[in-house]
Amino acid sequence: MSAPAVETLERRLAAARRHLHAHPELSLEEYETTATIRGWLGEADIRIVEYPLKTGVIAEVGGLLGGPVVALRADIDALPVQEKTGLPFASTVPGRMHACGHDFHTAALLGAALLLKERERELAGTVRLIFQPAEEKALGAGQVIASGALRGVQAIFGLHNKPDLPVGTVGIKAGPLMAAADGFAVEVEGRGSHAAVPEAGLDPIVGAAHIVTALQTIVSRNVSPLDSVVLSVTRFQGGASWNVIPDKASFDGTLRTFDEKVRTKVRERFEQVVHGVAAAYGTQASVRWIAGPPAVRNDAGWAETAVRTAEGLGLNVVSPLPSPAGEDFAFYRQQVPGLFVFLGTSGPQEWHHPAFDVDERALPIGAKFLAALAVDAIGKLKAQEATEAGAGTGRSTGPAREAKAIAGTVDPNG
Ligand code: NI
């Protein structure tokens, strides 16, 4: 693709991203966002596929010649954060902000759709575009799956912007990339009394405080130092007065793990510690788990493919550290093989920060990478099918070359 064309794509995608950025909507409330995306796809003559979703859009490019189906997914929702970027296109809605860059993901997927549409006749399969609602509540992926939008999909791909990676860099890693994100709510019940007569009661605050302290030993004493676990207590509450021992105390928090066995073990140990320590103080505890998405685990085979795709586009490929944040992309991966990657956006702040931003030069890079990866994936799936069928005719031009023809070469500085 020539330099002016790159500039045009970047400008168009930046305009799209800025529009979304100025009009953020929370999870499951993305009605305007949905209408806007539908409008953009409609203008480009990209076919929208109707699935029973209140918000979010499913569309398709290709498939004119049959062939495999692959999916590209972007999330579209914003966060309850008050923006403090000072950008000219900052959020126009008080207390709402695209502070995780899902506006960026949506614009990048739009760009991929436009690039694929330009070469639709040559596409040897179907690319299903999933503009997913409610990632921040970890509800959207489940809704998309329940709507049937994964039907026929043989591989799924998605990306997240990564502020600490420079523009022109893509982080690709086989295995776990993002954590299982579970929540917990613990209530400790004792017996209230006059603060000056503690022997008449069973103090739930002392019991709960010891539980919180004892829980810290799970990570340090029950988990291998080679496994990564986060256990954070983020809310602690009990009592309403300085001279009354209350009858209840409670706390909430989150557990982040990358391995299903470790997740199960930590949860078991958590229950033992809570109930055991509560009993030691004569109190009784209850634990409620709020199960979040499992860890995002990447297929090694698709990671290899993506590395070749990225290198073919002249991108700098790095092996990223996993993130302890959660991602409901994990639910898709329970259904079909696939890959989630980090795309460098040279951001000034981390995700969910009020001054979060992206470098928009990464927009056309994200678009081209997604488009090229979809083409390469279709090529690989077709080659696999040919091998399995024993046809032995696999002398195509090769997926990497087809992808490059569609996406051109990315100039990370352009
Ligand atoms: Ni996010």
mmCIF file of C-alpha atoms and ligand atoms in Angstrom:
data_model
loop_
_atom_site.group_PDB
_atom_site.id
_atom_site.type_symbol
_atom_site.label_atom_id
_atom_site.label_comp_id
_atom_site.label_asym_id
_atom_site.label_seq_id
_atom_site.Cartn_x
_atom_site.Cartn_y
_atom_site.Cartn_z
ATOM 1 C CA MET A 1 0.000 0.000 0.000
ATOM 2 C CA SER A 2 1.354 3.398 -0.917
ATOM 3 C CA ALA A 3 2.125 6.079 1.658
ATOM 4 C CA PRO A 4 -0.921 8.272 0.849
ATOM 5 C CA ALA A 5 -3.206 5.240 1.199
ATOM 6 C CA VAL A 6 -1.711 4.502 4.625
ATOM 7 C CA GLU A 7 -2.326 8.101 5.618
ATOM 8 C CA THR A 8 -5.926 7.931 4.438
ATOM 9 C CA LEU A 9 -6.577 4.745 6.392
ATOM 10 C CA GLU A 10 -4.988 6.208 9.497
ATOM 11 C CA ARG A 11 -7.048 9.382 9.190
ATOM 12 C CA ARG A 12 -10.270 7.485 8.657
ATOM 13 C CA LEU A 13 -9.676 5.145 11.564
ATOM 14 C CA ALA A 14 -8.552 7.996 13.821
ATOM 15 C CA ALA A 15 -11.784 9.841 13.028
ATOM 16 C CA ALA A 16 -13.781 6.713 13.885
ATOM 17 C CA ARG A 17 -11.877 6.189 17.113
ATOM 18 C CA ARG A 18 -12.274 9.828 18.134
ATOM 19 C CA HIS A 19 -16.014 9.701 17.539
ATOM 20 C CA LEU A 20 -16.318 6.613 19.746
ATOM 21 C CA HIS A 21 -13.994 8.155 22.305
ATOM 22 C CA ALA A 22 -16.169 11.246 22.617
ATOM 23 C CA HIS A 23 -19.313 9.117 23.058
ATOM 24 C CA PRO A 24 -18.494 6.282 25.454
ATOM 25 C CA GLU A 25 -21.188 3.870 26.631
ATOM 26 C CA LEU A 26 -21.064 1.375 29.478
ATOM 27 C CA SER A 27 -21.400 -2.401 29.161
ATOM 28 C CA LEU A 28 -24.773 -3.515 27.733
ATOM 29 C CA GLU A 29 -25.716 0.121 27.078
ATOM 30 C CA GLU A 30 -23.783 0.411 23.807
ATOM 31 C CA TYR A 31 -26.811 1.385 21.696
ATOM 32 C CA GLU A 32 -25.347 4.473 19.995
ATOM 33 C CA THR A 33 -22.048 2.690 19.501
ATOM 34 C CA THR A 34 -23.871 -0.232 17.896
ATOM 35 C CA ALA A 35 -25.795 2.086 15.557
ATOM 36 C CA THR A 36 -22.582 3.904 14.640
ATOM 37 C CA ILE A 37 -20.721 0.691 13.806
ATOM 38 C CA ARG A 38 -23.665 -0.560 11.745
ATOM 39 C CA GLY A 39 -23.630 2.734 9.862
ATOM 40 C CA TRP A 40 -19.918 2.499 9.085
ATOM 41 C CA LEU A 41 -20.188 -1.105 7.915
ATOM 42 C CA GLY A 42 -23.257 -0.273 5.855
ATOM 43 C CA GLU A 43 -21.446 2.603 4.113
ATOM 44 C CA ALA A 44 -18.704 0.167 3.145
ATOM 45 C CA ASP A 45 -21.270 -2.329 1.873
ATOM 46 C CA ILE A 46 -20.139 -4.898 4.432
ATOM 47 C CA ARG A 47 -22.887 -7.372 5.217
ATOM 48 C CA ILE A 48 -24.266 -7.331 8.725
ATOM 49 C CA VAL A 49 -25.452 -10.679 10.012
ATOM 50 C CA GLU A 50 -28.433 -10.497 12.315
ATOM 51 C CA TYR A 51 -27.989 -12.286 15.617
ATOM 52 C CA PRO A 52 -30.205 -11.818 18.690
ATOM 53 C CA LEU A 53 -27.971 -9.262 20.432
ATOM 54 C CA LYS A 54 -29.293 -6.012 21.918
ATOM 55 C CA THR A 55 -25.930 -4.322 21.530
ATOM 56 C CA GLY A 56 -22.888 -5.294 19.485
ATOM 57 C CA VAL A 57 -22.659 -6.092 15.793
ATOM 58 C CA ILE A 58 -21.768 -9.230 13.845
ATOM 59 C CA ALA A 59 -20.754 -8.796 10.208
ATOM 60 C CA GLU A 60 -19.031 -10.840 7.545
ATOM 61 C CA VAL A 61 -16.635 -10.318 4.677
ATOM 62 C CA GLY A 62 -15.810 -12.947 2.068
ATOM 63 C CA GLY A 63 -17.218 -16.418 1.748
ATOM 64 C CA LEU A 64 -18.127 -15.863 -1.895
ATOM 65 C CA LEU A 65 -16.103 -18.958 -2.726
ATOM 66 C CA GLY A 66 -17.025 -20.913 0.420
ATOM 67 C CA GLY A 67 -14.018 -21.939 2.464
ATOM 68 C CA PRO A 68 -13.173 -21.805 6.176
ATOM 69 C CA VAL A 69 -14.658 -19.301 8.619
ATOM 70 C CA VAL A 70 -12.450 -17.320 10.973
ATOM 71 C CA ALA A 71 -13.518 -14.618 13.414
ATOM 72 C CA LEU A 72 -11.964 -11.310 14.401
ATOM 73 C CA ARG A 73 -13.229 -9.833 17.646
ATOM 74 C CA ALA A 74 -13.121 -6.326 19.119
ATOM 75 C CA ASP A 75 -14.810 -5.106 22.293
ATOM 76 C CA ILE A 76 -16.818 -1.866 22.187
ATOM 77 C CA ASP A 77 -17.735 -0.833 25.754
ATOM 78 C CA ALA A 78 -16.383 1.942 27.985
ATOM 79 C CA LEU A 79 -15.815 2.374 31.731
ATOM 80 C CA PRO A 80 -17.282 4.410 34.616
ATOM 81 C CA VAL A 81 -14.206 6.652 34.753
ATOM 82 C CA GLN A 82 -14.062 10.464 34.685
ATOM 83 C CA GLU A 83 -11.717 11.362 31.833
ATOM 84 C CA LYS A 84 -8.723 13.578 32.570
ATOM 85 C CA THR A 85 -6.833 13.595 29.269
ATOM 86 C CA GLY A 86 -7.650 17.123 28.143
ATOM 87 C CA LEU A 87 -7.935 15.786 24.575
ATOM 88 C CA PRO A 88 -10.043 17.813 22.119
ATOM 89 C CA PHE A 89 -12.151 14.686 21.524
ATOM 90 C CA ALA A 90 -12.402 13.719 25.209
ATOM 91 C CA SER A 91 -15.544 12.056 26.531
ATOM 92 C CA THR A 92 -18.653 14.215 26.327
ATOM 93 C CA VAL A 93 -20.356 12.076 28.974
ATOM 94 C CA PRO A 94 -19.518 12.819 32.624
ATOM 95 C CA GLY A 95 -18.169 9.809 34.470
ATOM 96 C CA ARG A 96 -17.802 7.702 31.306
ATOM 97 C CA MET A 97 -14.612 7.067 29.415
ATOM 98 C CA HIS A 98 -13.012 4.734 26.914
ATOM 99 C CA ALA A 99 -10.242 4.217 29.465
ATOM 100 C CA CYS A 100 -9.310 0.738 28.220
ATOM 101 C CA GLY A 101 -9.025 1.667 24.545
ATOM 102 C CA HIS A 102 -11.971 -0.376 23.316
ATOM 103 C CA ASP A 103 -12.609 2.585 20.982
ATOM 104 C CA PHE A 104 -9.192 1.790 19.510
ATOM 105 C CA HIS A 105 -10.060 -1.921 19.164
ATOM 106 C CA THR A 106 -13.355 -1.090 17.441
ATOM 107 C CA ALA A 107 -11.672 1.278 14.982
ATOM 108 C CA ALA A 108 -8.899 -1.233 14.275
ATOM 109 C CA LEU A 109 -11.455 -3.949 13.520
ATOM 110 C CA LEU A 110 -13.355 -1.530 11.295
ATOM 111 C CA GLY A 111 -10.073 -0.928 9.457
ATOM 112 C CA ALA A 112 -9.504 -4.666 9.050
ATOM 113 C CA ALA A 113 -13.038 -4.987 7.680
ATOM 114 C CA LEU A 114 -12.412 -2.211 5.129
ATOM 115 C CA LEU A 115 -9.121 -3.779 4.023
ATOM 116 C CA LEU A 116 -10.684 -7.215 3.672
ATOM 117 C CA LYS A 117 -13.660 -5.775 1.819
ATOM 118 C CA GLU A 118 -11.335 -4.240 -0.801
ATOM 119 C CA ARG A 119 -10.144 -7.753 -1.674
ATOM 120 C CA GLU A 120 -13.319 -9.657 -0.914
ATOM 121 C CA ARG A 121 -13.381 -11.476 -4.249
ATOM 122 C CA GLU A 122 -9.988 -13.025 -3.557
ATOM 123 C CA LEU A 123 -10.823 -14.141 -0.026
ATOM 124 C CA ALA A 124 -10.720 -17.919 0.154
ATOM 125 C CA GLY A 125 -13.013 -18.034 3.173
ATOM 126 C CA THR A 126 -15.240 -15.985 5.440
ATOM 127 C CA VAL A 127 -14.067 -13.480 8.036
ATOM 128 C CA ARG A 128 -16.704 -12.955 10.699
ATOM 129 C CA LEU A 129 -16.354 -9.622 12.473
ATOM 130 C CA ILE A 130 -17.484 -9.588 16.085
ATOM 131 C CA PHE A 131 -17.991 -6.151 17.637
ATOM 132 C CA GLN A 132 -18.627 -7.425 21.152
ATOM 133 C CA PRO A 133 -20.491 -5.612 23.934
ATOM 134 C CA ALA A 134 -19.852 -5.754 27.671
ATOM 135 C CA GLU A 135 -16.284 -6.987 27.905
ATOM 136 C CA GLU A 136 -15.720 -4.929 31.049
ATOM 137 C CA LYS A 137 -18.402 -6.921 32.843
ATOM 138 C CA ALA A 138 -17.174 -10.185 31.310
ATOM 139 C CA LEU A 139 -20.704 -10.743 29.983
ATOM 140 C CA GLY A 140 -20.453 -9.925 26.292
ATOM 141 C CA ALA A 141 -18.536 -12.942 25.036
ATOM 142 C CA GLY A 142 -21.079 -15.256 26.638
ATOM 143 C CA GLN A 143 -23.909 -13.376 24.936
ATOM 144 C CA VAL A 144 -22.184 -13.542 21.563
ATOM 145 C CA ILE A 145 -21.616 -17.275 21.980
ATOM 146 C CA ALA A 146 -25.224 -17.838 23.101
ATOM 147 C CA SER A 147 -26.450 -15.905 20.051
ATOM 148 C CA GLY A 148 -24.847 -18.532 17.823
ATOM 149 C CA ALA A 149 -22.342 -16.112 16.300
ATOM 150 C CA LEU A 150 -19.468 -18.570 16.699
ATOM 151 C CA ARG A 151 -21.220 -21.204 14.599
ATOM 152 C CA GLY A 152 -18.862 -22.550 11.967
ATOM 153 C CA VAL A 153 -15.924 -20.497 13.261
ATOM 154 C CA GLN A 154 -12.698 -22.510 13.103
ATOM 155 C CA ALA A 155 -10.371 -19.955 14.687
ATOM 156 C CA ILE A 156 -10.800 -16.641 16.486
ATOM 157 C CA PHE A 157 -8.410 -13.734 16.913
ATOM 158 C CA GLY A 158 -8.410 -10.538 18.918
ATOM 159 C CA LEU A 159 -6.062 -7.893 20.214
ATOM 160 C CA HIS A 160 -5.690 -5.527 23.116
ATOM 161 C CA ASN A 161 -3.791 -2.281 22.982
ATOM 162 C CA LYS A 162 -0.717 -2.292 25.230
ATOM 163 C CA PRO A 163 0.449 1.090 26.508
ATOM 164 C CA ASP A 164 3.897 -0.120 27.579
ATOM 165 C CA LEU A 165 4.755 -1.566 24.159
ATOM 166 C CA PRO A 166 5.885 0.911 21.499
ATOM 167 C CA VAL A 167 3.933 1.482 18.295
ATOM 168 C CA GLY A 168 5.096 -0.999 15.667
ATOM 169 C CA THR A 169 5.419 -3.789 18.231
ATOM 170 C CA VAL A 170 3.138 -6.762 18.640
ATOM 171 C CA GLY A 171 3.263 -9.056 21.675
ATOM 172 C CA ILE A 172 2.568 -12.665 20.734
ATOM 173 C CA LYS A 173 2.777 -15.521 23.200
ATOM 174 C CA ALA A 174 1.624 -19.139 23.247
ATOM 175 C CA GLY A 175 -0.074 -20.296 26.458
ATOM 176 C CA PRO A 176 -1.596 -18.058 29.131
ATOM 177 C CA LEU A 177 -1.659 -14.342 28.294
ATOM 178 C CA MET A 178 -4.282 -12.933 30.653
ATOM 179 C CA ALA A 179 -5.504 -14.151 34.008
ATOM 180 C CA ALA A 180 -8.606 -15.879 35.250
ATOM 181 C CA ALA A 181 -10.304 -13.090 37.200
ATOM 182 C CA ASP A 182 -12.484 -14.366 40.043
ATOM 183 C CA GLY A 183 -14.116 -12.252 42.735
ATOM 184 C CA PHE A 184 -14.952 -13.236 46.299
ATOM 185 C CA ALA A 185 -17.211 -11.888 49.013
ATOM 186 C CA VAL A 186 -16.716 -13.109 52.591
ATOM 187 C CA GLU A 187 -19.014 -12.485 55.504
ATOM 188 C CA VAL A 188 -17.934 -13.210 59.074
ATOM 189 C CA GLU A 189 -20.608 -13.554 61.684
ATOM 190 C CA GLY A 190 -19.908 -13.196 65.407
ATOM 191 C CA ARG A 191 -21.904 -11.818 68.297
ATOM 192 C CA GLY A 192 -22.147 -8.134 69.055
ATOM 193 C CA SER A 193 -21.532 -6.608 72.448
ATOM 194 C CA HIS A 194 -20.571 -3.430 74.276
ATOM 195 C CA ALA A 195 -17.093 -2.434 73.180
ATOM 196 C CA ALA A 196 -16.032 -2.363 76.807
ATOM 197 C CA VAL A 197 -17.369 -5.860 77.464
ATOM 198 C CA PRO A 198 -15.764 -7.886 74.631
ATOM 199 C CA GLU A 199 -15.971 -11.150 76.606
ATOM 200 C CA ALA A 200 -19.763 -10.984 76.183
ATOM 201 C CA GLY A 201 -19.461 -11.141 72.396
ATOM 202 C CA LEU A 202 -17.557 -12.830 69.568
ATOM 203 C CA ASP A 203 -15.747 -10.076 67.732
ATOM 204 C CA PRO A 204 -16.152 -10.546 63.947
ATOM 205 C CA ILE A 205 -13.724 -7.691 63.176
ATOM 206 C CA VAL A 206 -10.814 -9.404 64.882
ATOM 207 C CA GLY A 207 -11.820 -12.686 63.239
ATOM 208 C CA ALA A 208 -12.101 -11.139 59.761
ATOM 209 C CA ALA A 209 -8.842 -9.205 60.184
ATOM 210 C CA HIS A 210 -7.007 -12.441 61.007
ATOM 211 C CA ILE A 211 -8.607 -14.135 58.013
ATOM 212 C CA VAL A 212 -7.356 -11.359 55.701
ATOM 213 C CA THR A 213 -3.865 -11.728 57.120
ATOM 214 C CA ALA A 214 -3.917 -15.521 56.910
ATOM 215 C CA LEU A 215 -5.107 -15.394 53.281
ATOM 216 C CA GLN A 216 -1.819 -13.691 52.367
ATOM 217 C CA THR A 217 -0.016 -16.942 53.143
ATOM 218 C CA ILE A 218 -1.798 -18.786 50.320
ATOM 219 C CA VAL A 219 0.307 -17.061 47.684
ATOM 220 C CA SER A 220 3.502 -17.231 49.734
ATOM 221 C CA ARG A 221 3.106 -20.755 51.230
ATOM 222 C CA ASN A 222 0.708 -22.814 49.086
ATOM 223 C CA VAL A 223 1.563 -21.733 45.545
ATOM 224 C CA SER A 224 4.781 -22.607 43.771
ATOM 225 C CA PRO A 225 7.053 -19.600 43.296
ATOM 226 C CA LEU A 226 7.010 -20.512 39.603
ATOM 227 C CA ASP A 227 3.255 -19.943 39.359
ATOM 228 C CA SER A 228 1.762 -16.454 39.374
ATOM 229 C CA VAL A 229 -1.204 -15.661 41.605
ATOM 230 C CA VAL A 230 -2.675 -12.400 42.854
ATOM 231 C CA LEU A 231 -4.982 -12.376 45.857
ATOM 232 C CA SER A 232 -6.126 -8.882 46.838
ATOM 233 C CA VAL A 233 -8.659 -7.869 49.488
ATOM 234 C CA THR A 234 -10.130 -4.612 48.229
ATOM 235 C CA ARG A 235 -12.996 -3.857 50.596
ATOM 236 C CA PHE A 236 -13.284 -4.422 54.348
ATOM 237 C CA GLN A 237 -16.255 -3.374 56.398
ATOM 238 C CA GLY A 238 -17.589 -3.911 59.908
ATOM 239 C CA GLY A 239 -19.322 -1.956 62.610
ATOM 240 C CA ALA A 240 -20.991 1.427 62.747
ATOM 241 C CA SER A 241 -19.859 2.932 66.026
ATOM 242 C CA TRP A 242 -16.714 3.402 68.147
ATOM 243 C CA ASN A 243 -18.205 1.790 71.235
ATOM 244 C CA VAL A 244 -20.095 -1.205 69.829
ATOM 245 C CA ILE A 245 -18.637 -4.516 68.726
ATOM 246 C CA PRO A 246 -20.754 -5.439 65.697
ATOM 247 C CA ASP A 247 -22.171 -8.854 64.959
ATOM 248 C CA LYS A 248 -20.838 -8.941 61.374
ATOM 249 C CA ALA A 249 -17.844 -7.966 59.297
ATOM 250 C CA SER A 250 -17.319 -8.533 55.607
ATOM 251 C CA PHE A 251 -14.712 -8.150 52.908
ATOM 252 C CA ASP A 252 -14.403 -8.531 49.124
ATOM 253 C CA GLY A 253 -11.538 -8.999 46.766
ATOM 254 C CA THR A 254 -10.207 -10.679 43.679
ATOM 255 C CA LEU A 255 -8.186 -13.737 42.779
ATOM 256 C CA ARG A 256 -6.101 -13.829 39.582
ATOM 257 C CA THR A 257 -4.582 -17.042 38.284
ATOM 258 C CA PHE A 258 -3.164 -18.287 34.978
ATOM 259 C CA ASP A 259 -3.567 -22.020 35.418
ATOM 260 C CA GLU A 260 -6.794 -23.921 36.004
ATOM 261 C CA LYS A 261 -5.192 -26.343 38.511
ATOM 262 C CA VAL A 262 -3.723 -23.467 40.493
ATOM 263 C CA ARG A 263 -7.078 -21.671 40.355
ATOM 264 C CA THR A 264 -8.862 -24.702 41.823
ATOM 265 C CA LYS A 265 -6.197 -25.269 44.474
ATOM 266 C CA VAL A 266 -6.178 -21.632 45.613
ATOM 267 C CA ARG A 267 -9.948 -21.570 45.868
ATOM 268 C CA GLU A 268 -9.941 -24.735 47.982
ATOM 269 C CA ARG A 269 -7.230 -23.363 50.234
ATOM 270 C CA PHE A 270 -9.097 -20.037 50.479
ATOM 271 C CA GLU A 271 -12.173 -21.821 51.843
ATOM 272 C CA GLN A 272 -10.078 -23.773 54.368
ATOM 273 C CA VAL A 273 -8.353 -20.638 55.639
ATOM 274 C CA VAL A 274 -11.557 -18.607 55.876
ATOM 275 C CA HIS A 275 -13.549 -21.262 57.722
ATOM 276 C CA GLY A 276 -10.639 -22.448 59.863
ATOM 277 C CA VAL A 277 -9.564 -19.011 61.065
ATOM 278 C CA ALA A 278 -13.178 -17.907 61.570
ATOM 279 C CA ALA A 279 -13.740 -20.948 63.782
ATOM 280 C CA ALA A 280 -10.591 -20.200 65.770
ATOM 281 C CA TYR A 281 -12.186 -16.897 66.810
ATOM 282 C CA GLY A 282 -15.555 -18.438 67.532
ATOM 283 C CA THR A 283 -17.080 -16.823 64.462
ATOM 284 C CA GLN A 284 -18.700 -18.295 61.375
ATOM 285 C CA ALA A 285 -17.850 -17.337 57.832
ATOM 286 C CA SER A 286 -19.480 -17.705 54.448
ATOM 287 C CA VAL A 287 -17.728 -17.385 51.095
ATOM 288 C CA ARG A 288 -19.404 -16.374 47.850
ATOM 289 C CA TRP A 289 -17.412 -16.719 44.628
ATOM 290 C CA ILE A 290 -18.078 -14.508 41.641
ATOM 291 C CA ALA A 291 -16.572 -16.609 38.889
ATOM 292 C CA GLY A 292 -14.956 -14.478 36.194
ATOM 293 C CA PRO A 293 -13.544 -15.523 32.859
ATOM 294 C CA PRO A 294 -10.872 -18.224 32.863
ATOM 295 C CA ALA A 295 -7.341 -17.364 31.769
ATOM 296 C CA VAL A 296 -6.856 -16.424 28.117
ATOM 297 C CA ARG A 297 -4.764 -19.273 26.730
ATOM 298 C CA ASN A 298 -3.259 -18.994 23.274
ATOM 299 C CA ASP A 299 -2.792 -21.851 20.840
ATOM 300 C CA ALA A 300 0.864 -22.413 20.015
ATOM 301 C CA GLY A 301 0.047 -23.118 16.362
ATOM 302 C CA TRP A 302 -1.856 -19.870 15.891
ATOM 303 C CA ALA A 303 0.839 -17.967 17.776
ATOM 304 C CA GLU A 304 3.379 -19.251 15.227
ATOM 305 C CA THR A 305 1.141 -18.189 12.368
ATOM 306 C CA ALA A 306 0.691 -14.725 13.882
ATOM 307 C CA VAL A 307 4.431 -14.271 14.325
ATOM 308 C CA ARG A 308 4.903 -14.921 10.608
ATOM 309 C CA THR A 309 2.026 -12.571 9.779
ATOM 310 C CA ALA A 310 3.487 -9.800 11.934
ATOM 311 C CA GLU A 311 6.991 -10.263 10.556
ATOM 312 C CA GLY A 312 5.580 -10.208 7.039
ATOM 313 C CA LEU A 313 4.171 -6.770 7.833
ATOM 314 C CA GLY A 314 7.519 -5.568 9.148
ATOM 315 C CA LEU A 315 6.352 -5.450 12.763
ATOM 316 C CA ASN A 316 8.605 -5.976 15.740
ATOM 317 C CA VAL A 317 7.443 -9.181 17.474
ATOM 318 C CA VAL A 318 8.074 -9.549 21.197
ATOM 319 C CA SER A 319 7.091 -12.190 23.745
ATOM 320 C CA PRO A 320 4.999 -10.217 26.264
ATOM 321 C CA LEU A 321 4.713 -10.838 29.970
ATOM 322 C CA PRO A 322 1.236 -12.145 30.816
ATOM 323 C CA SER A 323 -1.162 -9.594 32.294
ATOM 324 C CA PRO A 324 -3.008 -10.287 35.571
ATOM 325 C CA ALA A 325 -6.015 -8.461 34.138
ATOM 326 C CA GLY A 326 -8.984 -10.547 32.980
ATOM 327 C CA GLU A 327 -10.433 -10.747 29.447
ATOM 328 C CA ASP A 328 -13.648 -12.432 28.420
ATOM 329 C CA PHE A 329 -12.016 -13.417 25.122
ATOM 330 C CA ALA A 330 -11.188 -16.503 27.215
ATOM 331 C CA PHE A 331 -14.787 -17.719 26.779
ATOM 332 C CA TYR A 332 -14.351 -17.877 22.986
ATOM 333 C CA ARG A 333 -11.186 -19.852 23.454
ATOM 334 C CA GLN A 334 -13.156 -22.448 25.414
ATOM 335 C CA GLN A 335 -15.202 -22.939 22.235
ATOM 336 C CA VAL A 336 -12.688 -22.631 19.396
ATOM 337 C CA PRO A 337 -8.918 -22.401 18.894
ATOM 338 C CA GLY A 338 -7.452 -18.957 18.575
ATOM 339 C CA LEU A 339 -5.118 -16.238 19.691
ATOM 340 C CA PHE A 340 -5.167 -12.972 21.605
ATOM 341 C CA VAL A 341 -2.280 -10.542 21.152
ATOM 342 C CA PHE A 342 -1.048 -7.257 22.571
ATOM 343 C CA LEU A 343 -0.540 -4.398 20.142
ATOM 344 C CA GLY A 344 1.917 -1.651 21.074
ATOM 345 C CA THR A 345 0.246 1.765 21.435
ATOM 346 C CA SER A 346 2.925 3.804 23.288
ATOM 347 C CA GLY A 347 0.346 4.915 25.842
ATOM 348 C CA PRO A 348 1.084 7.476 28.563
ATOM 349 C CA GLN A 349 -0.881 5.507 31.197
ATOM 350 C CA GLU A 350 -2.002 1.976 31.957
ATOM 351 C CA TRP A 351 -5.494 0.609 31.245
ATOM 352 C CA HIS A 352 -8.402 2.166 33.206
ATOM 353 C CA HIS A 353 -6.427 5.303 34.138
ATOM 354 C CA PRO A 354 -8.286 8.651 33.713
ATOM 355 C CA ALA A 355 -5.448 9.910 31.496
ATOM 356 C CA PHE A 356 -5.278 6.710 29.402
ATOM 357 C CA ASP A 357 -4.617 7.300 25.689
ATOM 358 C CA VAL A 358 -3.271 5.529 22.615
ATOM 359 C CA ASP A 359 -0.917 6.614 19.844
ATOM 360 C CA GLU A 360 -3.203 6.582 16.815
ATOM 361 C CA ARG A 361 -0.354 5.570 14.499
ATOM 362 C CA ALA A 362 -1.056 2.092 15.850
ATOM 363 C CA LEU A 363 -4.556 2.088 14.330
ATOM 364 C CA PRO A 364 -3.652 1.166 10.728
ATOM 365 C CA ILE A 365 -1.108 -1.312 12.121
ATOM 366 C CA GLY A 366 -3.820 -3.054 14.134
ATOM 367 C CA ALA A 367 -6.153 -3.039 11.147
ATOM 368 C CA LYS A 368 -3.557 -4.508 8.790
ATOM 369 C CA PHE A 369 -2.394 -7.074 11.287
ATOM 370 C CA LEU A 370 -5.925 -8.339 11.938
ATOM 371 C CA ALA A 371 -6.769 -8.425 8.221
ATOM 372 C CA ALA A 372 -3.538 -10.214 7.338
ATOM 373 C CA LEU A 373 -3.913 -12.687 10.199
ATOM 374 C CA ALA A 374 -7.435 -13.563 9.052
ATOM 375 C CA VAL A 375 -6.166 -14.177 5.515
ATOM 376 C CA ASP A 376 -3.233 -16.245 6.747
ATOM 377 C CA ALA A 377 -5.547 -18.244 9.010
ATOM 378 C CA ILE A 378 -7.898 -18.999 6.141
ATOM 379 C CA GLY A 379 -4.912 -20.073 4.040
ATOM 380 C CA LYS A 380 -3.634 -22.332 6.804
ATOM 381 C CA LEU A 381 -7.054 -23.889 7.432
ATOM 382 C CA LYS A 382 -7.514 -24.525 3.724
ATOM 383 C CA ALA A 383 -4.088 -26.136 3.502
ATOM 384 C CA GLN A 384 -4.924 -28.324 6.512
ATOM 385 C CA GLU A 385 -8.200 -29.371 4.934
ATOM 386 C CA ALA A 386 -6.420 -30.226 1.704
ATOM 387 C CA THR A 387 -3.881 -32.321 3.597
ATOM 388 C CA GLU A 388 -6.577 -34.080 5.584
ATOM 389 C CA ALA A 389 -8.551 -34.780 2.433
ATOM 390 C CA GLY A 390 -5.386 -36.231 0.936
ATOM 391 C CA ALA A 391 -5.893 -33.995 -2.066
ATOM 392 C CA GLY A 392 -2.207 -33.157 -2.167
ATOM 393 C CA THR A 393 -2.815 -30.100 -4.317
ATOM 394 C CA GLY A 394 -1.607 -27.549 -1.799
ATOM 395 C CA ARG A 395 0.330 -25.455 -4.265
ATOM 396 C CA SER A 396 -1.230 -22.102 -3.642
ATOM 397 C CA THR A 397 0.621 -18.837 -3.554
ATOM 398 C CA GLY A 398 0.934 -19.369 0.223
ATOM 399 C CA PRO A 399 -1.028 -17.627 2.928
ATOM 400 C CA ALA A 400 1.711 -15.177 3.888
ATOM 401 C CA ARG A 401 1.946 -13.793 0.358
ATOM 402 C CA GLU A 402 -1.833 -13.517 0.058
ATOM 403 C CA ALA A 403 -1.976 -11.642 3.352
ATOM 404 C CA LYS A 404 0.731 -9.244 2.313
ATOM 405 C CA ALA A 405 -1.089 -8.517 -0.912
ATOM 406 C CA ILE A 406 -4.129 -7.508 1.096
ATOM 407 C CA ALA A 407 -2.489 -5.553 3.854
ATOM 408 C CA GLY A 408 0.673 -4.196 2.283
ATOM 409 C CA THR A 409 3.613 -3.568 4.547
ATOM 410 C CA VAL A 410 3.225 -1.591 7.705
ATOM 411 C CA ASP A 411 5.559 1.285 8.233
ATOM 412 C CA PRO A 412 5.644 1.513 12.039
ATOM 413 C CA ASN A 413 6.682 5.157 11.757
ATOM 414 C CA GLY A 414 4.155 6.004 9.092
HETATM 415 NI NI NI B 1 -9.861 -3.773 27.836
#
